[in-house]
Amino acid sequence: ILFGGKNTGKKTLVHAFINHLFSISSNDIHIQNITKTYKYKTSSYTCFFKQCNYYYEIDCLENIKTIKHIINHFIPQLCSNQTLHNNYRIIIIHNIDCIHQDNLKALTYIIEKFYTCNKFIIVSNNINTPVYNSKIFNLCFSIRSYINKKELKQYIVHTKKKFTEKIKHKILQC
C-alpha cells in the first residue's frame, strides 16, 4: 500500500519501482488505455484500465460505477489466467480509498487467493479511510509518500529551470 497526500509522487514512485524491478527504462514501456465491456452474471459492465507487458493499472475512481463488478469479476478473471514465462503479474489499483467496505473485503480475499502469481500495488490518497481498518492493510507493506521540504528546496536551487523568487516561494509553501 502506497499512501500519501495528493501530488506527493505516488504514481512516480510506482512507475520507478516497476522500472527498477524489470530493469527497463520508461521509454521501453508501451502503455495501452483499454476500455472493454464484460458480461457478469445477468448484466454487462465496462472496465477502463491501462495495460503493458509489465503490469495492469486500474483506477477505482475512473471505474466508480462498476467497481463492484471489476473486483468480483474482472480482477479474479485476470488473476486466474496463467502468466507468461511463469513470472508474476503486477496489478496496480489506484484510489482504493473511494470503494465500499464490502468491496475491500472481496479484494482482500482475491489478494489472499491469488498472491503466488500476482503482486498488488495499492495506492491511496487518504489516510483516514476504511482501508486502514481492514484486513487488507495487514496483508500489505505500507509506504507513506510525502514531499521533503529540504529536498524540494535543493531541487529548486540546483535545477536548470529558471523560477522567479515569487514562484519558488509559492512552491515551497504548497
PDB file of N, CA, C and O in Angstrom, residues 106-156:
ATOM      1  N   ALA A 106     -13.833  -8.172  -0.463  1.00  0.00           N
ATOM      2  CA  ALA A 106     -13.706  -9.017  -1.652  1.00  0.00           C
ATOM      3  C   ALA A 106     -12.297  -8.923  -2.231  1.00  0.00           C
ATOM      4  O   ALA A 106     -11.704  -9.939  -2.621  1.00  0.00           O
ATOM      5  N   LEU A 107     -11.735  -7.731  -2.269  1.00  0.00           N
ATOM      6  CA  LEU A 107     -10.386  -7.540  -2.781  1.00  0.00           C
ATOM      7  C   LEU A 107      -9.361  -8.235  -1.877  1.00  0.00           C
ATOM      8  O   LEU A 107      -8.395  -8.837  -2.362  1.00  0.00           O
ATOM      9  N   THR A 108      -9.580  -8.191  -0.579  1.00  0.00           N
ATOM     10  CA  THR A 108      -8.706  -8.886   0.365  1.00  0.00           C
ATOM     11  C   THR A 108      -8.696 -10.379   0.076  1.00  0.00           C
ATOM     12  O   THR A 108      -7.642 -11.017   0.040  1.00  0.00           O
ATOM     13  N   TYR A 109      -9.866 -10.934  -0.163  1.00  0.00           N
ATOM     14  CA  TYR A 109      -9.981 -12.361  -0.483  1.00  0.00           C
ATOM     15  C   TYR A 109      -9.217 -12.695  -1.763  1.00  0.00           C
ATOM     16  O   TYR A 109      -8.504 -13.694  -1.842  1.00  0.00           O
ATOM     17  N   ILE A 110      -9.335 -11.834  -2.769  1.00  0.00           N
ATOM     18  CA  ILE A 110      -8.640 -12.046  -4.048  1.00  0.00           C
ATOM     19  C   ILE A 110      -7.128 -12.016  -3.844  1.00  0.00           C
ATOM     20  O   ILE A 110      -6.397 -12.862  -4.380  1.00  0.00           O
ATOM     21  N   ILE A 111      -6.640 -11.048  -3.078  1.00  0.00           N
ATOM     22  CA  ILE A 111      -5.200 -10.952  -2.814  1.00  0.00           C
ATOM     23  C   ILE A 111      -4.704 -12.206  -2.098  1.00  0.00           C
ATOM     24  O   ILE A 111      -3.657 -12.761  -2.439  1.00  0.00           O
ATOM     25  N   GLU A 112      -5.461 -12.679  -1.108  1.00  0.00           N
ATOM     26  CA  GLU A 112      -5.074 -13.889  -0.380  1.00  0.00           C
ATOM     27  C   GLU A 112      -5.079 -15.118  -1.286  1.00  0.00           C
ATOM     28  O   GLU A 112      -4.194 -15.964  -1.200  1.00  0.00           O
ATOM     29  N   LYS A 113      -6.055 -15.204  -2.158  1.00  0.00           N
ATOM     30  CA  LYS A 113      -6.212 -16.387  -3.014  1.00  0.00           C
ATOM     31  C   LYS A 113      -5.177 -16.446  -4.131  1.00  0.00           C
ATOM     32  O   LYS A 113      -4.668 -17.512  -4.462  1.00  0.00           O
ATOM     33  N   PHE A 114      -4.856 -15.303  -4.728  1.00  0.00           N
ATOM     34  CA  PHE A 114      -4.020 -15.294  -5.925  1.00  0.00           C
ATOM     35  C   PHE A 114      -2.636 -14.673  -5.712  1.00  0.00           C
ATOM     36  O   PHE A 114      -2.002 -14.241  -6.669  1.00  0.00           O
ATOM     37  N   TYR A 115      -2.145 -14.640  -4.492  1.00  0.00           N
ATOM     38  CA  TYR A 115      -0.896 -13.921  -4.226  1.00  0.00           C
ATOM     39  C   TYR A 115       0.341 -14.587  -4.836  1.00  0.00           C
ATOM     40  O   TYR A 115       1.355 -13.929  -5.044  1.00  0.00           O
ATOM     41  N   THR A 116       0.307 -15.871  -5.132  1.00  0.00           N
ATOM     42  CA  THR A 116       1.515 -16.534  -5.624  1.00  0.00           C
ATOM     43  C   THR A 116       1.919 -16.069  -7.024  1.00  0.00           C
ATOM     44  O   THR A 116       3.108 -15.948  -7.311  1.00  0.00           O
ATOM     45  N   CYS A 117       0.963 -15.811  -7.889  1.00  0.00           N
ATOM     46  CA  CYS A 117       1.276 -15.391  -9.266  1.00  0.00           C
ATOM     47  C   CYS A 117       0.979 -13.919  -9.518  1.00  0.00           C
ATOM     48  O   CYS A 117       1.200 -13.429 -10.621  1.00  0.00           O
ATOM     49  N   ASN A 118       0.444 -13.228  -8.542  1.00  0.00           N
ATOM     50  CA  ASN A 118       0.038 -11.830  -8.709  1.00  0.00           C
ATOM     51  C   ASN A 118       0.540 -11.002  -7.542  1.00  0.00           C
ATOM     52  O   ASN A 118       0.417 -11.397  -6.390  1.00  0.00           O
ATOM     53  N   LYS A 119       1.078  -9.849  -7.863  1.00  0.00           N
ATOM     54  CA  LYS A 119       1.515  -8.906  -6.835  1.00  0.00           C
ATOM     55  C   LYS A 119       0.697  -7.626  -7.010  1.00  0.00           C
ATOM     56  O   LYS A 119       0.545  -7.126  -8.116  1.00  0.00           O
ATOM     57  N   PHE A 120       0.171  -7.135  -5.909  1.00  0.00           N
ATOM     58  CA  PHE A 120      -0.705  -5.978  -5.939  1.00  0.00           C
ATOM     59  C   PHE A 120       0.004  -4.762  -5.358  1.00  0.00           C
ATOM     60  O   PHE A 120       0.654  -4.853  -4.317  1.00  0.00           O
ATOM     61  N   ILE A 121      -0.149  -3.631  -6.034  1.00  0.00           N
ATOM     62  CA  ILE A 121       0.297  -2.347  -5.517  1.00  0.00           C
ATOM     63  C   ILE A 121      -0.961  -1.508  -5.364  1.00  0.00           C
ATOM     64  O   ILE A 121      -1.652  -1.240  -6.339  1.00  0.00           O
ATOM     65  N   ILE A 122      -1.251  -1.136  -4.136  1.00  0.00           N
ATOM     66  CA  ILE A 122      -2.476  -0.396  -3.840  1.00  0.00           C
ATOM     67  C   ILE A 122      -2.093   1.037  -3.492  1.00  0.00           C
ATOM     68  O   ILE A 122      -1.232   1.262  -2.637  1.00  0.00           O
ATOM     69  N   VAL A 123      -2.738   1.979  -4.156  1.00  0.00           N
ATOM     70  CA  VAL A 123      -2.409   3.398  -3.972  1.00  0.00           C
ATOM     71  C   VAL A 123      -3.620   4.117  -3.393  1.00  0.00           C
ATOM     72  O   VAL A 123      -4.740   3.970  -3.895  1.00  0.00           O
ATOM     73  N   SER A 124      -3.376   4.892  -2.347  1.00  0.00           N
ATOM     74  CA  SER A 124      -4.454   5.600  -1.667  1.00  0.00           C
ATOM     75  C   SER A 124      -4.041   7.043  -1.396  1.00  0.00           C
ATOM     76  O   SER A 124      -2.900   7.315  -1.049  1.00  0.00           O
ATOM     77  N   ASN A 125      -4.992   7.961  -1.559  1.00  0.00           N
ATOM     78  CA  ASN A 125      -4.729   9.374  -1.283  1.00  0.00           C
ATOM     79  C   ASN A 125      -5.031   9.756   0.151  1.00  0.00           C
ATOM     80  O   ASN A 125      -4.483  10.710   0.672  1.00  0.00           O
ATOM     81  N   ASN A 126      -5.924   9.039   0.772  1.00  0.00           N
ATOM     82  CA  ASN A 126      -6.440   9.442   2.067  1.00  0.00           C
ATOM     83  C   ASN A 126      -6.003   8.467   3.142  1.00  0.00           C
ATOM     84  O   ASN A 126      -6.127   7.260   2.982  1.00  0.00           O
ATOM     85  N   ILE A 127      -5.501   8.961   4.230  1.00  0.00           N
ATOM     86  CA  ILE A 127      -5.056   8.102   5.326  1.00  0.00           C
ATOM     87  C   ILE A 127      -6.233   7.671   6.196  1.00  0.00           C
ATOM     88  O   ILE A 127      -6.243   6.592   6.740  1.00  0.00           O
ATOM     89  N   ASN A 128      -7.246   8.480   6.321  1.00  0.00           N
ATOM     90  CA  ASN A 128      -8.373   8.201   7.213  1.00  0.00           C
ATOM     91  C   ASN A 128      -9.502   7.503   6.469  1.00  0.00           C
ATOM     92  O   ASN A 128     -10.586   8.036   6.331  1.00  0.00           O
ATOM     93  N   THR A 129      -9.255   6.305   5.990  1.00  0.00           N
ATOM     94  CA  THR A 129     -10.276   5.562   5.255  1.00  0.00           C
ATOM     95  C   THR A 129     -10.439   4.178   5.858  1.00  0.00           C
ATOM     96  O   THR A 129      -9.609   3.730   6.651  1.00  0.00           O
ATOM     97  N   PRO A 130     -11.492   3.474   5.452  1.00  0.00           N
ATOM     98  CA  PRO A 130     -11.690   2.108   5.941  1.00  0.00           C
ATOM     99  C   PRO A 130     -10.566   1.151   5.554  1.00  0.00           C
ATOM    100  O   PRO A 130     -10.420   0.097   6.140  1.00  0.00           O
ATOM    101  N   VAL A 131      -9.740   1.512   4.571  1.00  0.00           N
ATOM    102  CA  VAL A 131      -8.633   0.656   4.141  1.00  0.00           C
ATOM    103  C   VAL A 131      -7.726   0.331   5.318  1.00  0.00           C
ATOM    104  O   VAL A 131      -7.266  -0.792   5.487  1.00  0.00           O
ATOM    105  N   TYR A 132      -7.475   1.318   6.168  1.00  0.00           N
ATOM    106  CA  TYR A 132      -6.525   1.145   7.252  1.00  0.00           C
ATOM    107  C   TYR A 132      -7.120   0.429   8.452  1.00  0.00           C
ATOM    108  O   TYR A 132      -6.394   0.082   9.363  1.00  0.00           O
ATOM    109  N   ASN A 133      -8.415   0.189   8.431  1.00  0.00           N
ATOM    110  CA  ASN A 133      -9.066  -0.584   9.483  1.00  0.00           C
ATOM    111  C   ASN A 133      -9.479  -1.956   8.976  1.00  0.00           C
ATOM    112  O   ASN A 133     -10.155  -2.688   9.673  1.00  0.00           O
ATOM    113  N   SER A 134      -9.085  -2.297   7.766  1.00  0.00           N
ATOM    114  CA  SER A 134      -9.487  -3.573   7.181  1.00  0.00           C
ATOM    115  C   SER A 134      -8.326  -4.552   7.192  1.00  0.00           C
ATOM    116  O   SER A 134      -7.173  -4.201   7.449  1.00  0.00           O
ATOM    117  N   LYS A 135      -8.638  -5.789   6.870  1.00  0.00           N
ATOM    118  CA  LYS A 135      -7.640  -6.852   6.831  1.00  0.00           C
ATOM    119  C   LYS A 135      -6.611  -6.612   5.725  1.00  0.00           C
ATOM    120  O   LYS A 135      -5.464  -7.048   5.833  1.00  0.00           O
ATOM    121  N   ILE A 136      -7.009  -5.924   4.684  1.00  0.00           N
ATOM    122  CA  ILE A 136      -6.109  -5.678   3.548  1.00  0.00           C
ATOM    123  C   ILE A 136      -4.872  -4.894   3.991  1.00  0.00           C
ATOM    124  O   ILE A 136      -3.773  -5.107   3.470  1.00  0.00           O
ATOM    125  N   PHE A 137      -5.028  -4.034   4.966  1.00  0.00           N
ATOM    126  CA  PHE A 137      -3.907  -3.245   5.478  1.00  0.00           C
ATOM    127  C   PHE A 137      -2.871  -4.149   6.144  1.00  0.00           C
ATOM    128  O   PHE A 137      -1.674  -3.899   6.062  1.00  0.00           O
ATOM    129  N   ASN A 138      -3.342  -5.226   6.789  1.00  0.00           N
ATOM    130  CA  ASN A 138      -2.437  -6.158   7.454  1.00  0.00           C
ATOM    131  C   ASN A 138      -1.713  -7.073   6.474  1.00  0.00           C
ATOM    132  O   ASN A 138      -0.684  -7.652   6.807  1.00  0.00           O
ATOM    133  N   LEU A 139      -2.251  -7.232   5.276  1.00  0.00           N
ATOM    134  CA  LEU A 139      -1.628  -8.090   4.270  1.00  0.00           C
ATOM    135  C   LEU A 139      -0.500  -7.397   3.519  1.00  0.00           C
ATOM    136  O   LEU A 139       0.285  -8.048   2.843  1.00  0.00           O
ATOM    137  N   CYS A 140      -0.456  -6.092   3.609  1.00  0.00           N
ATOM    138  CA  CYS A 140       0.436  -5.309   2.757  1.00  0.00           C
ATOM    139  C   CYS A 140       1.525  -4.623   3.558  1.00  0.00           C
ATOM    140  O   CYS A 140       1.384  -4.345   4.742  1.00  0.00           O
ATOM    141  N   PHE A 141       2.585  -4.321   2.857  1.00  0.00           N
ATOM    142  CA  PHE A 141       3.645  -3.469   3.373  1.00  0.00           C
ATOM    143  C   PHE A 141       3.232  -2.038   3.061  1.00  0.00           C
ATOM    144  O   PHE A 141       2.891  -1.734   1.921  1.00  0.00           O
ATOM    145  N   SER A 142       3.243  -1.147   4.013  1.00  0.00           N
ATOM    146  CA  SER A 142       2.751   0.217   3.814  1.00  0.00           C
ATOM    147  C   SER A 142       3.897   1.212   3.688  1.00  0.00           C
ATOM    148  O   SER A 142       4.843   1.181   4.469  1.00  0.00           O
ATOM    149  N   ILE A 143       3.775   2.082   2.702  1.00  0.00           N
ATOM    150  CA  ILE A 143       4.761   3.129   2.477  1.00  0.00           C
ATOM    151  C   ILE A 143       4.031   4.451   2.365  1.00  0.00           C
ATOM    152  O   ILE A 143       3.068   4.568   1.606  1.00  0.00           O
ATOM    153  N   ARG A 144       4.508   5.444   3.114  1.00  0.00           N
ATOM    154  CA  ARG A 144       3.906   6.771   3.051  1.00  0.00           C
ATOM    155  C   ARG A 144       4.722   7.629   2.094  1.00  0.00           C
ATOM    156  O   ARG A 144       5.948   7.688   2.181  1.00  0.00           O
ATOM    157  N   SER A 145       4.043   8.279   1.184  1.00  0.00           N
ATOM    158  CA  SER A 145       4.692   9.164   0.220  1.00  0.00           C
ATOM    159  C   SER A 145       4.472  10.602   0.672  1.00  0.00           C
ATOM    160  O   SER A 145       3.352  11.013   0.934  1.00  0.00           O
ATOM    161  N   TYR A 146       5.545  11.342   0.764  1.00  0.00           N
ATOM    162  CA  TYR A 146       5.435  12.753   1.144  1.00  0.00           C
ATOM    163  C   TYR A 146       6.574  13.521   0.496  1.00  0.00           C
ATOM    164  O   TYR A 146       7.565  12.951   0.070  1.00  0.00           O
ATOM    165  N   ILE A 147       6.429  14.796   0.438  1.00  0.00           N
ATOM    166  CA  ILE A 147       7.455  15.656  -0.131  1.00  0.00           C
ATOM    167  C   ILE A 147       8.299  16.220   1.001  1.00  0.00           C
ATOM    168  O   ILE A 147       7.780  16.839   1.923  1.00  0.00           O
ATOM    169  N   ASN A 148       9.594  16.006   0.923  1.00  0.00           N
ATOM    170  CA  ASN A 148      10.521  16.539   1.897  1.00  0.00           C
ATOM    171  C   ASN A 148      10.870  17.969   1.485  1.00  0.00           C
ATOM    172  O   ASN A 148      11.375  18.206   0.395  1.00  0.00           O
ATOM    173  N   LYS A 149      10.608  18.921   2.339  1.00  0.00           N
ATOM    174  CA  LYS A 149      10.818  20.340   2.007  1.00  0.00           C
ATOM    175  C   LYS A 149      12.283  20.659   1.699  1.00  0.00           C
ATOM    176  O   LYS A 149      12.584  21.450   0.827  1.00  0.00           O
ATOM    177  N   LYS A 150      13.219  20.010   2.428  1.00  0.00           N
ATOM    178  CA  LYS A 150      14.639  20.279   2.179  1.00  0.00           C
ATOM    179  C   LYS A 150      15.041  19.805   0.779  1.00  0.00           C
ATOM    180  O   LYS A 150      15.763  20.496   0.073  1.00  0.00           O
ATOM    181  N   GLU A 151      14.571  18.607   0.391  1.00  0.00           N
ATOM    182  CA  GLU A 151      14.893  18.093  -0.939  1.00  0.00           C
ATOM    183  C   GLU A 151      14.267  18.957  -2.021  1.00  0.00           C
ATOM    184  O   GLU A 151      14.883  19.214  -3.057  1.00  0.00           O
ATOM    185  N   LEU A 152      13.057  19.402  -1.781  1.00  0.00           N
ATOM    186  CA  LEU A 152      12.384  20.257  -2.746  1.00  0.00           C
ATOM    187  C   LEU A 152      13.141  21.578  -2.912  1.00  0.00           C
ATOM    188  O   LEU A 152      13.346  22.048  -4.031  1.00  0.00           O
ATOM    189  N   LYS A 153      13.587  22.138  -1.796  1.00  0.00           N
ATOM    190  CA  LYS A 153      14.335  23.397  -1.851  1.00  0.00           C
ATOM    191  C   LYS A 153      15.651  23.203  -2.610  1.00  0.00           C
ATOM    192  O   LYS A 153      16.025  24.031  -3.438  1.00  0.00           O
ATOM    193  N   GLN A 154      16.334  22.090  -2.359  1.00  0.00           N
ATOM    194  CA  GLN A 154      17.571  21.789  -3.082  1.00  0.00           C
ATOM    195  C   GLN A 154      17.311  21.654  -4.581  1.00  0.00           C
ATOM    196  O   GLN A 154      18.079  22.144  -5.394  1.00  0.00           O
ATOM    197  N   TYR A 155      16.234  20.987  -4.918  1.00  0.00           N
ATOM    198  CA  TYR A 155      15.900  20.812  -6.335  1.00  0.00           C
ATOM    199  C   TYR A 155      15.658  22.162  -7.010  1.00  0.00           C
ATOM    200  O   TYR A 155      16.158  22.422  -8.089  1.00  0.00           O
ATOM    201  N   ILE A 156      14.915  23.013  -6.335  1.00  0.00           N
ATOM    202  CA  ILE A 156      14.594  24.331  -6.899  1.00  0.00           C
ATOM    203  C   ILE A 156      15.872  25.159  -7.080  1.00  0.00           C
ATOM    204  O   ILE A 156      16.047  25.841  -8.081  1.00  0.00           O
TER     205      ILE A 156
END
